[in-house]
PDB file of C-alpha atoms and ligand atoms in Angstrom:
ATOM      1  CA  UNK A   3      -0.025   0.044  -0.013  1.00 37.00           C
ATOM      2  CA  UNK A   4       1.002   3.479  -0.305  1.00 39.00           C
ATOM      3  CA  UNK A   5       1.871   6.073   2.363  1.00 42.00           C
ATOM      4  CA  UNK A   6      -0.370   9.101   2.975  1.00 42.00           C
ATOM      5  CA  UNK A   7      -1.029  11.026  -0.266  1.00 43.00           C
ATOM      6  CA  UNK A   8      -2.481  14.467  -0.578  1.00 44.00           C
ATOM      7  CA  UNK A   9      -6.297  14.458  -0.504  1.00 46.00           C
ATOM      8  CA  UNK A  10      -6.252  16.188  -3.958  1.00 48.00           C
ATOM      9  CA  UNK A  11      -4.230  13.294  -5.610  1.00 64.00           C
ATOM     10  CA  UNK A  12      -6.232  11.071  -7.981  1.00 74.00           C
ATOM     11  CA  UNK A  13      -7.126   7.894  -6.071  1.00 76.00           C
ATOM     12  CA  UNK A  14      -5.176   4.728  -7.171  1.00 81.00           C
ATOM     13  CA  UNK A  15      -8.328   2.659  -7.227  1.00 87.00           C
ATOM     14  CA  UNK A  16     -11.925   3.531  -7.700  1.00 91.00           C
ATOM     15  CA  UNK A  17     -12.918   4.251  -4.069  1.00 90.00           C
ATOM     16  CA  UNK A  18     -16.594   3.258  -4.497  1.00 93.00           C
ATOM     17  CA  UNK A  19     -15.565  -0.116  -5.961  1.00 93.00           C
ATOM     18  CA  UNK A  20     -12.956  -0.700  -3.357  1.00 93.00           C
ATOM     19  CA  UNK A  21     -15.619   0.007  -0.566  1.00 94.00           C
ATOM     20  CA  UNK A  22     -18.009  -2.529  -2.090  1.00 95.00           C
ATOM     21  CA  UNK A  23     -15.248  -5.181  -2.386  1.00 94.00           C
ATOM     22  CA  UNK A  24     -14.192  -4.557   1.260  1.00 95.00           C
ATOM     23  CA  UNK A  25     -17.775  -4.643   2.513  1.00 96.00           C
ATOM     24  CA  UNK A  26     -18.342  -7.937   0.718  1.00 96.00           C
ATOM     25  CA  UNK A  27     -15.096  -9.480   2.133  1.00 95.00           C
ATOM     26  CA  UNK A  28     -15.979  -8.455   5.760  1.00 96.00           C
ATOM     27  CA  UNK A  29     -19.756  -9.354   5.319  1.00 97.00           C
ATOM     28  CA  UNK A  30     -18.286 -12.872   4.730  1.00 96.00           C
ATOM     29  CA  UNK A  31     -16.048 -12.770   7.746  1.00 96.00           C
ATOM     30  CA  UNK A  32     -18.847 -11.501   9.969  1.00 97.00           C
ATOM     31  CA  UNK A  33     -21.240 -14.283   8.869  1.00 97.00           C
ATOM     32  CA  UNK A  34     -18.751 -17.178   8.497  1.00 96.00           C
ATOM     33  CA  UNK A  35     -15.656 -16.274  10.555  1.00 96.00           C
ATOM     34  CA  UNK A  36     -14.169 -19.860  10.665  1.00 93.00           C
ATOM     35  CA  UNK A  37     -14.140 -20.232   6.782  1.00 94.00           C
ATOM     36  CA  UNK A  38     -10.767 -19.964   5.002  1.00 92.00           C
ATOM     37  CA  UNK A  39      -9.388 -16.562   4.424  1.00 92.00           C
ATOM     38  CA  UNK A  40      -6.108 -15.156   3.415  1.00 88.00           C
ATOM     39  CA  UNK A  41      -5.548 -13.914   6.991  1.00 91.00           C
ATOM     40  CA  UNK A  42      -6.065 -15.662  10.368  1.00 92.00           C
ATOM     41  CA  UNK A  43      -9.228 -14.971  12.177  1.00 96.00           C
ATOM     42  CA  UNK A  44     -10.658 -15.342  15.736  1.00 97.00           C
ATOM     43  CA  UNK A  45      -8.765 -16.844  18.656  1.00 97.00           C
ATOM     44  CA  UNK A  46      -6.032 -18.225  16.406  1.00 95.00           C
ATOM     45  CA  UNK A  47      -5.282 -14.815  15.076  1.00 96.00           C
ATOM     46  CA  UNK A  48      -5.424 -13.166  18.451  1.00 97.00           C
ATOM     47  CA  UNK A  49      -3.083 -15.842  20.012  1.00 97.00           C
ATOM     48  CA  UNK A  50      -0.698 -15.558  17.046  1.00 95.00           C
ATOM     49  CA  UNK A  51      -0.531 -11.796  17.455  1.00 95.00           C
ATOM     50  CA  UNK A  52       0.157 -12.100  21.047  1.00 94.00           C
ATOM     51  CA  UNK A  53      -3.030 -10.781  22.901  1.00 97.00           C
ATOM     52  CA  UNK A  54      -2.645 -11.855  26.516  1.00 96.00           C
ATOM     53  CA  UNK A  55      -4.771 -14.984  27.013  1.00 96.00           C
ATOM     54  CA  UNK A  56      -6.369 -13.501  30.175  1.00 95.00           C
ATOM     55  CA  UNK A  57      -7.887 -10.786  28.048  1.00 94.00           C
ATOM     56  CA  UNK A  58      -9.564 -13.514  25.911  1.00 97.00           C
ATOM     57  CA  UNK A  59     -10.359 -16.469  28.009  1.00 97.00           C
ATOM     58  CA  UNK A  60     -13.503 -15.204  29.664  1.00 96.00           C
ATOM     59  CA  UNK A  61     -14.991 -13.752  26.483  1.00 97.00           C
ATOM     60  CA  UNK A  62     -17.841 -15.592  24.654  1.00 95.00           C
ATOM     61  CA  UNK A  63     -16.738 -17.173  21.347  1.00 95.00           C
ATOM     62  CA  UNK A  64     -19.124 -14.772  19.504  1.00 94.00           C
ATOM     63  CA  UNK A  65     -16.931 -11.907  20.650  1.00 96.00           C
ATOM     64  CA  UNK A  66     -13.580 -13.410  19.527  1.00 97.00           C
ATOM     65  CA  UNK A  67     -14.490 -15.531  16.540  1.00 97.00           C
ATOM     66  CA  UNK A  68     -14.641 -12.748  13.856  1.00 97.00           C
ATOM     67  CA  UNK A  69     -11.499 -10.892  15.046  1.00 98.00           C
ATOM     68  CA  UNK A  70      -9.398  -9.990  12.007  1.00 97.00           C
ATOM     69  CA  UNK A  71      -6.765  -7.675  13.351  1.00 97.00           C
ATOM     70  CA  UNK A  72      -3.110  -7.582  12.323  1.00 97.00           C
ATOM     71  CA  UNK A  73      -1.561  -6.712  15.697  1.00 97.00           C
ATOM     72  CA  UNK A  74      -2.419  -5.512  19.280  1.00 97.00           C
ATOM     73  CA  UNK A  75      -3.169  -1.760  19.565  1.00 98.00           C
ATOM     74  CA  UNK A  76      -2.982  -2.030  23.319  1.00 98.00           C
ATOM     75  CA  UNK A  77       0.764  -2.813  23.080  1.00 96.00           C
ATOM     76  CA  UNK A  78       1.291   0.658  24.197  1.00 96.00           C
ATOM     77  CA  UNK A  79      -1.049   0.353  27.057  1.00 96.00           C
ATOM     78  CA  UNK A  80      -4.831   0.243  27.780  1.00 97.00           C
ATOM     79  CA  UNK A  81      -7.053   3.254  28.018  1.00 98.00           C
ATOM     80  CA  UNK A  82      -7.497   4.591  31.539  1.00 98.00           C
ATOM     81  CA  UNK A  83     -10.723   4.472  33.529  1.00 98.00           C
ATOM     82  CA  UNK A  84     -13.221   7.138  32.391  1.00 98.00           C
ATOM     83  CA  UNK A  85     -11.624   7.720  29.091  1.00 98.00           C
ATOM     84  CA  UNK A  86     -13.421   8.086  25.670  1.00 98.00           C
ATOM     85  CA  UNK A  87     -12.185   5.737  23.058  1.00 99.00           C
ATOM     86  CA  UNK A  88     -12.896   5.379  19.286  1.00 99.00           C
ATOM     87  CA  UNK A  89     -12.137   2.231  17.436  1.00 99.00           C
ATOM     88  CA  UNK A  90     -11.899   2.970  13.708  1.00 98.00           C
ATOM     89  CA  UNK A  91     -12.881  -0.006  11.541  1.00 98.00           C
ATOM     90  CA  UNK A  92     -13.913  -1.845  14.714  1.00 98.00           C
ATOM     91  CA  UNK A  93     -15.175  -4.954  12.793  1.00 98.00           C
ATOM     92  CA  UNK A  94     -16.614  -7.462  15.137  1.00 98.00           C
ATOM     93  CA  UNK A  95     -15.506  -5.437  18.121  1.00 98.00           C
ATOM     94  CA  UNK A  96     -12.850  -7.390  20.089  1.00 98.00           C
ATOM     95  CA  UNK A  97     -10.662  -4.276  20.667  1.00 98.00           C
ATOM     96  CA  UNK A  98     -13.651  -2.230  21.501  1.00 98.00           C
ATOM     97  CA  UNK A  99     -14.716  -4.858  24.076  1.00 98.00           C
ATOM     98  CA  UNK A 100     -11.243  -4.758  25.564  1.00 98.00           C
ATOM     99  CA  UNK A 101     -11.279  -1.035  25.699  1.00 98.00           C
ATOM    100  CA  UNK A 102     -14.755  -0.923  27.282  1.00 98.00           C
ATOM    101  CA  UNK A 103     -13.576  -3.209  30.119  1.00 98.00           C
ATOM    102  CA  UNK A 104     -10.522  -0.864  30.623  1.00 98.00           C
ATOM    103  CA  UNK A 105     -12.460   2.394  30.601  1.00 98.00           C
ATOM    104  CA  UNK A 106     -15.179   1.082  32.936  1.00 98.00           C
ATOM    105  CA  UNK A 107     -18.720   2.539  33.544  1.00 97.00           C
ATOM    106  CA  UNK A 108     -17.552   6.071  33.663  1.00 98.00           C
ATOM    107  CA  UNK A 109     -15.828   5.791  30.148  1.00 98.00           C
ATOM    108  CA  UNK A 110     -17.212   5.421  26.704  1.00 98.00           C
ATOM    109  CA  UNK A 111     -16.125   3.432  23.720  1.00 98.00           C
ATOM    110  CA  UNK A 112     -17.404   3.990  20.193  1.00 98.00           C
ATOM    111  CA  UNK A 113     -16.704   1.509  17.455  1.00 98.00           C
ATOM    112  CA  UNK A 114     -16.992   2.754  13.839  1.00 98.00           C
ATOM    113  CA  UNK A 115     -17.298   0.576  10.721  1.00 98.00           C
ATOM    114  CA  UNK A 116     -18.684   0.695   7.262  1.00 98.00           C
ATOM    115  CA  UNK A 117     -19.826  -2.937   6.958  1.00 98.00           C
ATOM    116  CA  UNK A 118     -23.294  -3.511   8.305  1.00 98.00           C
ATOM    117  CA  UNK A 119     -22.838  -7.142   9.046  1.00 98.00           C
ATOM    118  CA  UNK A 120     -19.785  -6.450  11.325  1.00 98.00           C
ATOM    119  CA  UNK A 121     -21.769  -3.693  13.058  1.00 98.00           C
ATOM    120  CA  UNK A 122     -24.605  -6.223  13.662  1.00 98.00           C
ATOM    121  CA  UNK A 123     -22.213  -8.827  15.038  1.00 98.00           C
ATOM    122  CA  UNK A 124     -20.416  -6.151  17.273  1.00 98.00           C
ATOM    123  CA  UNK A 125     -23.780  -4.965  18.504  1.00 98.00           C
ATOM    124  CA  UNK A 126     -24.869  -8.450  19.516  1.00 97.00           C
ATOM    125  CA  UNK A 127     -21.641  -9.035  21.319  1.00 96.00           C
ATOM    126  CA  UNK A 128     -21.959  -5.789  23.314  1.00 96.00           C
ATOM    127  CA  UNK A 129     -25.549  -6.799  24.288  1.00 96.00           C
ATOM    128  CA  UNK A 130     -24.389 -10.230  25.266  1.00 96.00           C
ATOM    129  CA  UNK A 131     -21.889  -8.849  27.558  1.00 97.00           C
ATOM    130  CA  UNK A 132     -24.276  -6.280  28.980  1.00 96.00           C
ATOM    131  CA  UNK A 133     -21.836  -3.425  28.289  1.00 96.00           C
ATOM    132  CA  UNK A 134     -23.643  -0.114  28.118  1.00 93.00           C
ATOM    133  CA  UNK A 135     -20.561   2.009  27.785  1.00 97.00           C
ATOM    134  CA  UNK A 136     -19.944   0.603  24.244  1.00 98.00           C
ATOM    135  CA  UNK A 137     -21.730   1.561  21.093  1.00 98.00           C
ATOM    136  CA  UNK A 138     -21.190   0.868  17.443  1.00 98.00           C
ATOM    137  CA  UNK A 139     -21.892   3.526  14.788  1.00 98.00           C
ATOM    138  CA  UNK A 140     -21.973   3.125  10.991  1.00 98.00           C
ATOM    139  CA  UNK A 141     -19.375   5.374   9.294  1.00 98.00           C
ATOM    140  CA  UNK A 142     -16.110   5.609   7.336  1.00 98.00           C
ATOM    141  CA  UNK A 143     -12.583   6.285   8.601  1.00 98.00           C
ATOM    142  CA  UNK A 144     -12.701   9.280   6.139  1.00 97.00           C
ATOM    143  CA  UNK A 145     -15.672  10.783   7.677  1.00 98.00           C
ATOM    144  CA  UNK A 146     -15.940   9.778  11.296  1.00 98.00           C
ATOM    145  CA  UNK A 147     -19.434  10.158  12.934  1.00 98.00           C
ATOM    146  CA  UNK A 148     -17.623  11.663  15.991  1.00 98.00           C
ATOM    147  CA  UNK A 149     -17.614  15.209  17.140  1.00 98.00           C
ATOM    148  CA  UNK A 150     -14.555  17.412  17.206  1.00 98.00           C
ATOM    149  CA  UNK A 151     -12.055  17.108  20.047  1.00 98.00           C
ATOM    150  CA  UNK A 152     -14.164  14.658  22.009  1.00 98.00           C
ATOM    151  CA  UNK A 153     -11.848  11.556  22.206  1.00 98.00           C
ATOM    152  CA  UNK A 154      -8.925  10.620  24.520  1.00 98.00           C
ATOM    153  CA  UNK A 155      -7.650   7.647  22.604  1.00 98.00           C
ATOM    154  CA  UNK A 156      -8.227   6.485  18.958  1.00 98.00           C
ATOM    155  CA  UNK A 157      -7.385   2.878  18.225  1.00 98.00           C
ATOM    156  CA  UNK A 158      -7.456   1.022  14.874  1.00 98.00           C
ATOM    157  CA  UNK A 159      -6.363  -2.482  13.853  1.00 98.00           C
ATOM    158  CA  UNK A 160      -5.893  -3.590  10.329  1.00 97.00           C
ATOM    159  CA  UNK A 161      -7.988  -0.789   8.803  1.00 97.00           C
ATOM    160  CA  UNK A 162      -5.938   2.137   7.561  1.00 96.00           C
ATOM    161  CA  UNK A 163      -4.171  -0.148   4.994  1.00 93.00           C
ATOM    162  CA  UNK A 164      -7.602  -0.561   3.328  1.00 94.00           C
ATOM    163  CA  UNK A 165      -8.256   3.235   3.037  1.00 94.00           C
ATOM    164  CA  UNK A 166      -7.294   4.778  -0.257  1.00 89.00           C
ATOM    165  CA  UNK A 167      -7.230   8.383   1.118  1.00 92.00           C
ATOM    166  CA  UNK A 168      -5.009   7.836   4.133  1.00 93.00           C
ATOM    167  CA  UNK A 169      -4.294  11.659   4.452  1.00 96.00           C
ATOM    168  CA  UNK A 170      -8.144  12.303   4.883  1.00 97.00           C
ATOM    169  CA  UNK A 171      -8.396   9.524   7.587  1.00 98.00           C
ATOM    170  CA  UNK A 172      -5.543  11.012   9.509  1.00 98.00           C
ATOM    171  CA  UNK A 173      -6.981  14.403   9.380  1.00 98.00           C
ATOM    172  CA  UNK A 174     -10.326  12.907  10.851  1.00 98.00           C
ATOM    173  CA  UNK A 175      -8.224  11.314  13.655  1.00 98.00           C
ATOM    174  CA  UNK A 176      -6.664  14.644  14.436  1.00 98.00           C
ATOM    175  CA  UNK A 177     -10.062  16.420  14.319  1.00 98.00           C
ATOM    176  CA  UNK A 178     -11.751  14.018  16.868  1.00 98.00           C
ATOM    177  CA  UNK A 179      -8.828  13.845  19.338  1.00 98.00           C
ATOM    178  CA  UNK A 180      -8.715  16.240  22.220  1.00 98.00           C
ATOM    179  CA  UNK A 181      -5.466  18.191  22.690  1.00 98.00           C
ATOM    180  CA  UNK A 182      -3.098  15.696  24.174  1.00 97.00           C
ATOM    181  CA  UNK A 183      -5.143  12.646  22.968  1.00 98.00           C
ATOM    182  CA  UNK A 184      -3.445   9.526  21.727  1.00 98.00           C
ATOM    183  CA  UNK A 185      -3.652   7.228  18.669  1.00 98.00           C
ATOM    184  CA  UNK A 186      -2.546   3.622  18.888  1.00 98.00           C
ATOM    185  CA  UNK A 187      -2.593   1.937  15.453  1.00 97.00           C
ATOM    186  CA  UNK A 188      -1.856  -1.573  14.482  1.00 97.00           C
ATOM    187  CA  UNK A 189      -1.529  -2.041  10.785  1.00 96.00           C
ATOM    188  CA  UNK A 190       0.363  -3.190   7.719  1.00 91.00           C
ATOM    189  CA  UNK A 191       3.325  -1.114   6.584  1.00 88.00           C
ATOM    190  CA  UNK A 192       5.405  -1.823   3.492  1.00 87.00           C
ATOM    191  CA  UNK A 193       9.007  -0.676   3.493  1.00 90.00           C
ATOM    192  CA  UNK A 194       9.788  -0.910  -0.214  1.00 91.00           C
ATOM    193  CA  UNK A 195       8.232   1.158  -3.046  1.00 90.00           C
ATOM    194  CA  UNK A 196       5.441  -0.613  -4.804  1.00 88.00           C
ATOM    195  CA  UNK A 197       5.132  -0.083  -8.543  1.00 90.00           C
ATOM    196  CA  UNK A 198       2.163   2.037  -9.522  1.00 88.00           C
ATOM    197  CA  UNK A 199       0.587  -0.687 -11.644  1.00 88.00           C
ATOM    198  CA  UNK A 200       0.586  -3.017  -8.532  1.00 88.00           C
ATOM    199  CA  UNK A 201      -0.990  -0.194  -6.448  1.00 86.00           C
ATOM    200  CA  UNK A 202      -3.769   0.066  -8.840  1.00 88.00           C
ATOM    201  CA  UNK A 203      -4.720  -3.754  -8.649  1.00 88.00           C
ATOM    202  CA  UNK A 204      -7.808  -3.567  -6.438  1.00 87.00           C
ATOM    203  CA  UNK A 205      -7.419  -7.265  -5.603  1.00 83.00           C
ATOM    204  CA  UNK A 206      -4.134  -6.579  -3.691  1.00 84.00           C
ATOM    205  CA  UNK A 207      -6.090  -3.998  -1.503  1.00 84.00           C
ATOM    206  CA  UNK A 208      -8.675  -6.417  -0.372  1.00 80.00           C
ATOM    207  CA  UNK A 209      -6.750  -9.721  -0.680  1.00 66.00           C
TER     208      UNK A 209
HETATM  209  C1  SAM B 325      -9.302  -6.339   8.731  1.00 69.63           C
HETATM  210  S1  SAM B 325     -10.803  -6.000   9.463  1.00 69.63           S
HETATM  211  C2  SAM B 325     -10.346  -5.508  11.117  1.00 69.63           C
HETATM  212  C3  SAM B 325     -11.456  -5.408  12.128  1.00 69.63           C
HETATM  213  C4  SAM B 325     -11.185  -5.160  13.580  1.00 69.63           C
HETATM  214  N1  SAM B 325     -10.381  -3.901  13.703  1.00 69.63           N
HETATM  215  C5  SAM B 325     -10.480  -6.303  14.083  1.00 69.63           C
HETATM  216  O1  SAM B 325      -9.284  -6.028  14.601  1.00 69.63           O
HETATM  217  O2  SAM B 325     -11.021  -7.527  14.103  1.00 69.63           O
HETATM  218  C6  SAM B 325     -11.125  -4.450   8.706  1.00 69.63           C
HETATM  219  C7  SAM B 325     -12.447  -3.732   9.119  1.00 69.63           C
HETATM  220  O3  SAM B 325     -12.408  -2.371   8.600  1.00 69.63           O
HETATM  221  C8  SAM B 325     -13.509  -1.970   8.093  1.00 69.63           C
HETATM  222  N2  SAM B 325     -13.291  -0.875   7.052  1.00 69.63           N
HETATM  223  C9  SAM B 325     -12.421  -1.036   5.999  1.00 69.63           C
HETATM  224  N3  SAM B 325     -12.319   0.185   5.440  1.00 69.63           N
HETATM  225  C10 SAM B 325     -12.989   1.158   6.257  1.00 69.63           C
HETATM  226  C11 SAM B 325     -13.301   2.441   6.160  1.00 69.63           C
HETATM  227  N4  SAM B 325     -12.839   3.209   5.143  1.00 69.63           N
HETATM  228  N5  SAM B 325     -14.053   2.959   7.072  1.00 69.63           N
HETATM  229  C12 SAM B 325     -14.600   2.345   8.054  1.00 69.63           C
HETATM  230  N6  SAM B 325     -14.473   0.989   8.157  1.00 69.63           N
HETATM  231  C13 SAM B 325     -13.683   0.364   7.285  1.00 69.63           C
HETATM  232  C14 SAM B 325     -14.102  -3.231   7.424  1.00 69.63           C
HETATM  233  O4  SAM B 325     -15.604  -3.201   7.286  1.00 69.63           O
HETATM  234  C15 SAM B 325     -13.685  -4.349   8.418  1.00 69.63           C
HETATM  235  O5  SAM B 325     -14.633  -4.593   9.471  1.00 69.63           O
END
């Protein structure tokens, strides 16, 4: 994937088509998380990445099964009690659930995702756990449904690599964070330049 490009640069792929393809991919993951994908899912993925087992052992399978993250955004530490956290591209909501436990009843966690099936799954998990400090909103990383300067910590796991206009997503993160707020991102980074023809191959964005 590319690094941040200016918002005015022509997109490398058709953003509307990419959005449809990503939504279809993650619709499948939400509805059939144990099928074969080109990435690990669920408990196997979380163990492989190194989530502490004590974070996962007492969670229902429904909460963990459709996890599709690439690393642990809490590597730099959990949120503190009472904080407001936003999880961009929350997916099935495992990181949002971990954050909701950490912030406690005085805090708030908002998971944002653009795939309805993932939101449905995440909302069912929050209801199953009885967490009322956790909500999931439909929205895009490029246009967060979150007010300005209202968030202490933004987390994101495996999502920004899927966003064609990364500069716009980063501007949104900056907009919603309070002064002194933090951003803990787990994602995929490439260290070598990728030929433009390869960057324009939409299958390599979703696959
Ligand atoms: C690789 S999954 C990771 C999900 C979750 N963070 C996790 O760790 O399990 C990517 C998620 O990001 C969502 N997504 C991708 N692009 C997005 C965008 N531009 N705005 C909002 N959500 C997006 C997808 O719908 C999917 O649920």
